[in-house]
Amino acid sequence: MYRNILCLALGLIIGIRLTDFFEYFQLTESQFGSTALTELDDEATPQLPTEEELARWLYNETRVLCMVLTMPKNHQTRVRKVKHTWGKRCNKLIFISSQEDHELGAIDVGVPEDRNNLYLKMRKALEFVYKNYAEDYDWFLKADDDTQIGFCLQNVGVVAGDSRDEEGRDRFLPMSLKIMLPNFPTDNWIHMLTFYEPVNETGSSSGISFHYVKNHEFEMYEFLLYRLRVFGTPWSQRSLPPRLEVKQMQNQLNYWSQENSTNPYPWLRQD
């Protein structure tokens, strides 16, 4: 009798332990499979670089020199604003002035400050950049625009390329942002001067520059462009376009050099 009771007790104990072992084995197998599947998904779906990573890569890959025309009376106001906002993202930032300032990076090109001397000042600035930095940078950005300089460069073979985005929206806004708004009350003179037919939008979401920025607006643009993120608004992942080879770039420049204006105002058209 005692032997039967002992056998029954041992059978119950062994059965319970086998059940626990079986459940543990199933749980471990499930966790292992889930981990393996997660690792497989991570390997099968490579993570795209973030915009911050693309920006850091682009900063090291494409060298940009920014050249800003200024004057001594603006050294402690506008120059400092530029230097501490968008200017710090240039690979090299220099200010062309009539008074040298080592702290700010201002260079005296020896031209007196006068609106009648803008052409000579710009010419001296280009000479300085060419002699000192021509082989060190890939792109040279002039912060503002002078029409007479554009025609002079065109006469020596410099091509004005299409800087719009893929939807035809401007990246370089020639006026202040509010004036470029579609419904802003203003006359139509700016649209008469554009090479391409204007689109009814403020500008590109990948905009590069804005004109007529006041002193207090530099920090405002810095905040809106680089810090403000609206909760719930999806941000699409961007990618950089492929880098053109020398032959491809030459073909693109040749195409731009022969392109006619699409602006409906007839005096802009060359055909």
Coordinates of C-alpha atoms in Angstrom, one line a residue:
M1 CA 0.0 0.0 0.0
Y2 CA 2.8 2.4 1.0
R3 CA 4.6 1.5 -2.2
N4 CA 1.5 2.4 -4.3
I5 CA 1.2 5.8 -2.5
L6 CA 4.9 6.5 -3.0
C7 CA 4.7 5.7 -6.7
L8 CA 1.6 7.9 -7.1
A9 CA 3.4 10.8 -5.3
L10 CA 6.5 10.4 -7.4
G11 CA 4.4 10.3 -10.6
L12 CA 2.6 13.5 -9.7
I13 CA 5.9 15.3 -8.9
I14 CA 7.5 14.2 -12.1
G15 CA 4.4 15.2 -14.1
I16 CA 4.3 18.6 -12.6
R17 CA 8.0 19.2 -13.2
L18 CA 7.7 18.0 -16.9
T19 CA 4.8 20.4 -17.4
D20 CA 6.8 23.3 -16.0
F21 CA 9.8 22.4 -18.2
F22 CA 7.6 22.2 -21.3
E23 CA 6.0 25.6 -20.6
Y24 CA 9.4 27.1 -20.0
F25 CA 10.7 25.6 -23.2
Q26 CA 7.8 27.1 -25.2
L27 CA 8.3 30.5 -23.6
T28 CA 12.0 30.5 -24.3
E29 CA 11.5 29.5 -27.9
S30 CA 8.9 32.2 -28.4
Q31 CA 11.2 34.9 -27.0
F32 CA 14.1 33.7 -29.1
G33 CA 11.9 33.7 -32.3
S34 CA 10.7 37.2 -31.5
T35 CA 14.2 38.5 -31.0
A36 CA 15.4 36.8 -34.2
L37 CA 12.5 38.2 -36.2
T38 CA 13.3 41.7 -34.8
E39 CA 16.9 41.4 -35.7
L40 CA 16.0 40.1 -39.2
D41 CA 13.6 43.1 -39.7
D42 CA 16.4 45.5 -38.6
E43 CA 18.8 43.9 -41.1
A44 CA 16.2 43.7 -43.9
T45 CA 15.1 47.4 -43.5
P46 CA 18.1 49.7 -43.3
Q47 CA 17.5 53.0 -41.5
L48 CA 17.7 56.1 -43.7
P49 CA 20.0 58.8 -42.4
T50 CA 18.3 61.7 -40.6
E51 CA 18.4 65.2 -41.9
E52 CA 20.9 66.1 -39.2
E53 CA 23.2 63.3 -40.4
L54 CA 22.8 64.4 -44.0
A55 CA 23.6 68.0 -43.0
R56 CA 26.8 67.0 -41.3
W57 CA 27.8 64.8 -44.2
L58 CA 27.1 67.6 -46.7
Y59 CA 29.0 70.1 -44.6
N60 CA 32.2 68.0 -45.0
E61 CA 31.5 66.8 -48.5
T62 CA 30.6 70.1 -50.3
R63 CA 32.7 73.1 -49.4
V64 CA 30.9 76.5 -49.5
L65 CA 32.5 79.9 -49.1
C66 CA 30.0 82.6 -48.1
M67 CA 31.0 86.2 -49.1
V68 CA 28.9 89.0 -47.5
L69 CA 29.2 92.6 -48.6
T70 CA 28.9 95.0 -45.7
M71 CA 30.2 98.3 -44.3
P72 CA 31.9 99.4 -41.0
K73 CA 28.7 100.9 -39.4
N74 CA 27.1 97.4 -39.6
H75 CA 30.0 95.4 -38.1
Q76 CA 28.5 95.3 -34.6
T77 CA 24.9 94.8 -35.8
R78 CA 24.1 92.9 -39.0
V79 CA 27.6 91.3 -39.3
R80 CA 27.3 89.8 -35.8
K81 CA 23.8 88.6 -36.5
V82 CA 24.9 86.9 -39.7
K83 CA 28.0 85.4 -38.0
H84 CA 25.9 83.9 -35.2
T85 CA 23.0 82.6 -37.3
W86 CA 23.2 81.3 -40.8
G87 CA 26.8 82.3 -41.4
K88 CA 28.1 79.7 -38.9
R89 CA 26.9 76.9 -41.3
C90 CA 29.2 78.0 -44.1
N91 CA 32.6 76.2 -44.4
K92 CA 34.2 79.7 -44.7
L93 CA 32.6 83.0 -44.0
I94 CA 34.1 86.4 -44.9
F95 CA 32.8 89.9 -44.9
I96 CA 33.8 92.4 -47.6
S97 CA 34.1 95.9 -46.1
S98 CA 36.2 99.0 -46.2
Q99 CA 37.5 98.4 -42.6
E100 CA 39.3 95.3 -41.4
D101 CA 38.0 93.4 -38.4
H102 CA 39.9 90.2 -37.4
E103 CA 37.4 89.2 -34.8
L104 CA 34.4 89.2 -37.3
G105 CA 36.4 88.2 -40.3
A106 CA 35.9 91.5 -42.2
I107 CA 38.3 92.3 -45.0
D108 CA 39.2 95.8 -46.3
V109 CA 39.3 95.7 -50.1
G110 CA 40.3 99.3 -50.3
V111 CA 37.1 100.7 -51.8
P112 CA 35.4 103.7 -50.2
E113 CA 31.8 103.2 -49.0
D114 CA 29.4 104.6 -51.6
R115 CA 26.6 103.1 -53.6
N116 CA 28.3 104.3 -56.7
N117 CA 31.3 102.1 -55.8
L118 CA 29.3 98.8 -55.5
Y119 CA 30.5 97.5 -58.8
L120 CA 34.2 98.2 -57.9
K121 CA 33.7 96.7 -54.4
M122 CA 32.2 93.5 -55.8
R123 CA 35.0 93.2 -58.4
K124 CA 37.7 93.6 -55.7
A125 CA 35.8 91.0 -53.6
L126 CA 35.8 88.5 -56.4
E127 CA 39.5 89.1 -57.1
F128 CA 40.3 88.6 -53.4
V129 CA 38.4 85.3 -53.2
Y130 CA 39.8 84.0 -56.5
K131 CA 43.4 84.7 -55.5
N132 CA 43.1 83.3 -52.0
Y133 CA 40.4 80.6 -52.1
A134 CA 39.7 79.5 -55.7
E135 CA 41.0 76.0 -55.2
D136 CA 39.8 75.5 -51.6
Y137 CA 36.0 75.5 -52.1
D138 CA 33.4 74.0 -54.4
W139 CA 30.8 76.8 -54.2
F140 CA 30.9 80.5 -53.6
L141 CA 27.8 82.2 -52.2
K142 CA 27.4 86.0 -52.4
A143 CA 24.9 87.0 -49.9
D144 CA 23.1 89.7 -51.9
D145 CA 22.6 90.2 -55.6
D146 CA 23.7 93.1 -58.0
T147 CA 22.2 92.9 -61.5
Q148 CA 25.2 94.6 -63.2
I149 CA 27.5 91.9 -61.8
G150 CA 25.2 89.2 -63.2
F151 CA 25.6 90.7 -66.7
C152 CA 29.4 91.0 -66.4
L153 CA 29.8 87.4 -65.3
Q154 CA 27.5 86.3 -68.2
N155 CA 29.8 88.0 -70.6
V156 CA 32.8 86.0 -69.4
G157 CA 31.1 82.6 -69.6
V158 CA 29.6 82.3 -66.2
V159 CA 26.2 80.5 -66.5
A160 CA 23.2 81.4 -64.4
G161 CA 21.7 78.0 -63.4
D162 CA 18.2 77.1 -62.3
S163 CA 18.1 77.1 -58.5
R164 CA 14.4 76.3 -58.1
D165 CA 13.2 73.1 -56.5
E166 CA 11.6 70.2 -58.3
E167 CA 8.2 72.0 -58.1
G168 CA 9.4 75.2 -59.6
R169 CA 9.5 77.1 -56.3
D170 CA 12.3 79.7 -55.6
R171 CA 15.0 78.8 -53.2
F172 CA 16.6 82.3 -53.3
L173 CA 13.9 84.8 -52.4
P174 CA 14.8 88.3 -53.8
M175 CA 12.5 90.1 -51.3
S176 CA 11.4 89.8 -47.7
L177 CA 9.3 86.7 -46.9
K178 CA 6.1 88.7 -46.3
I179 CA 6.2 90.4 -49.7
M180 CA 6.6 87.0 -51.4
L181 CA 3.4 85.7 -49.9
P182 CA 0.8 85.0 -52.7
N183 CA -1.9 87.4 -51.3
F184 CA 0.3 90.1 -49.9
P185 CA -1.0 93.5 -51.2
T186 CA 1.7 94.7 -53.6
D187 CA 2.2 95.5 -57.2
N188 CA 3.4 93.0 -59.7
W189 CA 6.8 94.4 -60.5
I190 CA 8.8 91.6 -59.0
H191 CA 7.0 89.0 -61.1
M192 CA 7.9 91.0 -64.2
L193 CA 11.7 90.5 -63.5
T194 CA 11.8 86.7 -62.9
F195 CA 13.4 84.5 -65.5
Y196 CA 10.9 81.7 -65.0
E197 CA 7.2 82.1 -64.9
P198 CA 6.3 82.6 -61.2
V199 CA 4.3 80.0 -59.3
N200 CA 1.6 81.0 -56.8
E201 CA 3.5 80.0 -53.7
T202 CA 5.7 81.8 -51.2
G203 CA 8.9 79.8 -51.9
S204 CA 10.5 76.4 -51.6
S205 CA 10.4 74.3 -48.4
S206 CA 14.2 73.9 -49.0
G207 CA 14.8 77.6 -49.2
I208 CA 18.3 79.0 -49.0
S209 CA 18.1 82.8 -48.6
F210 CA 15.7 85.6 -47.8
H211 CA 16.3 89.3 -48.7
Y212 CA 15.8 92.4 -46.6
V213 CA 16.1 90.7 -43.2
K214 CA 16.1 93.3 -40.3
N215 CA 18.3 93.0 -37.3
H216 CA 15.7 91.6 -34.9
E217 CA 14.6 89.1 -37.6
F218 CA 17.8 87.1 -37.7
E219 CA 17.0 85.3 -34.4
M220 CA 13.4 84.8 -35.5
Y221 CA 14.5 83.0 -38.7
E222 CA 17.0 81.0 -36.8
F223 CA 14.2 79.8 -34.4
L224 CA 11.6 79.1 -37.1
L225 CA 14.0 77.3 -39.4
Y226 CA 16.2 75.3 -37.0
R227 CA 14.3 74.9 -33.7
L228 CA 10.5 75.0 -34.2
R229 CA 8.8 71.7 -34.9
V230 CA 5.0 71.6 -34.9
F231 CA 3.7 68.5 -32.9
G232 CA 1.7 66.2 -35.1
T233 CA 3.1 67.5 -38.4
P234 CA 4.7 64.7 -40.4
W235 CA 8.2 65.4 -41.6
S236 CA 9.1 63.5 -44.8
Q237 CA 12.5 61.9 -45.0
R238 CA 14.6 63.8 -47.5
S239 CA 17.5 62.5 -49.5
L240 CA 20.3 64.3 -51.3
P241 CA 20.4 64.2 -55.1
P242 CA 23.2 62.3 -56.8
R243 CA 26.4 64.2 -57.2
L244 CA 27.1 65.1 -60.9
E245 CA 30.2 64.0 -62.7
V246 CA 32.2 66.7 -64.5
K247 CA 30.8 65.8 -67.9
Q248 CA 27.2 65.8 -66.5
M249 CA 27.8 69.2 -65.0
Q250 CA 29.1 70.6 -68.3
N251 CA 26.1 69.3 -70.1
Q252 CA 23.8 70.9 -67.5
L253 CA 25.6 74.2 -67.8
N254 CA 25.3 74.1 -71.5
Y255 CA 21.6 73.4 -71.3
W256 CA 21.1 76.4 -68.9
S257 CA 23.1 78.7 -71.1
Q258 CA 20.8 78.0 -74.0
E259 CA 17.5 78.1 -72.0
N260 CA 15.0 80.9 -72.8
S261 CA 12.8 82.6 -70.2
T262 CA 9.4 81.2 -69.5
N263 CA 8.1 84.5 -68.1
P264 CA 5.0 85.6 -70.1
Y265 CA 6.3 89.2 -70.2
P266 CA 7.7 89.4 -73.8
W267 CA 10.6 91.7 -73.1
L268 CA 12.3 89.0 -71.1
R269 CA 12.1 86.4 -73.8
Q270 CA 15.0 85.9 -76.2
D271 CA 13.2 84.0 -79.0

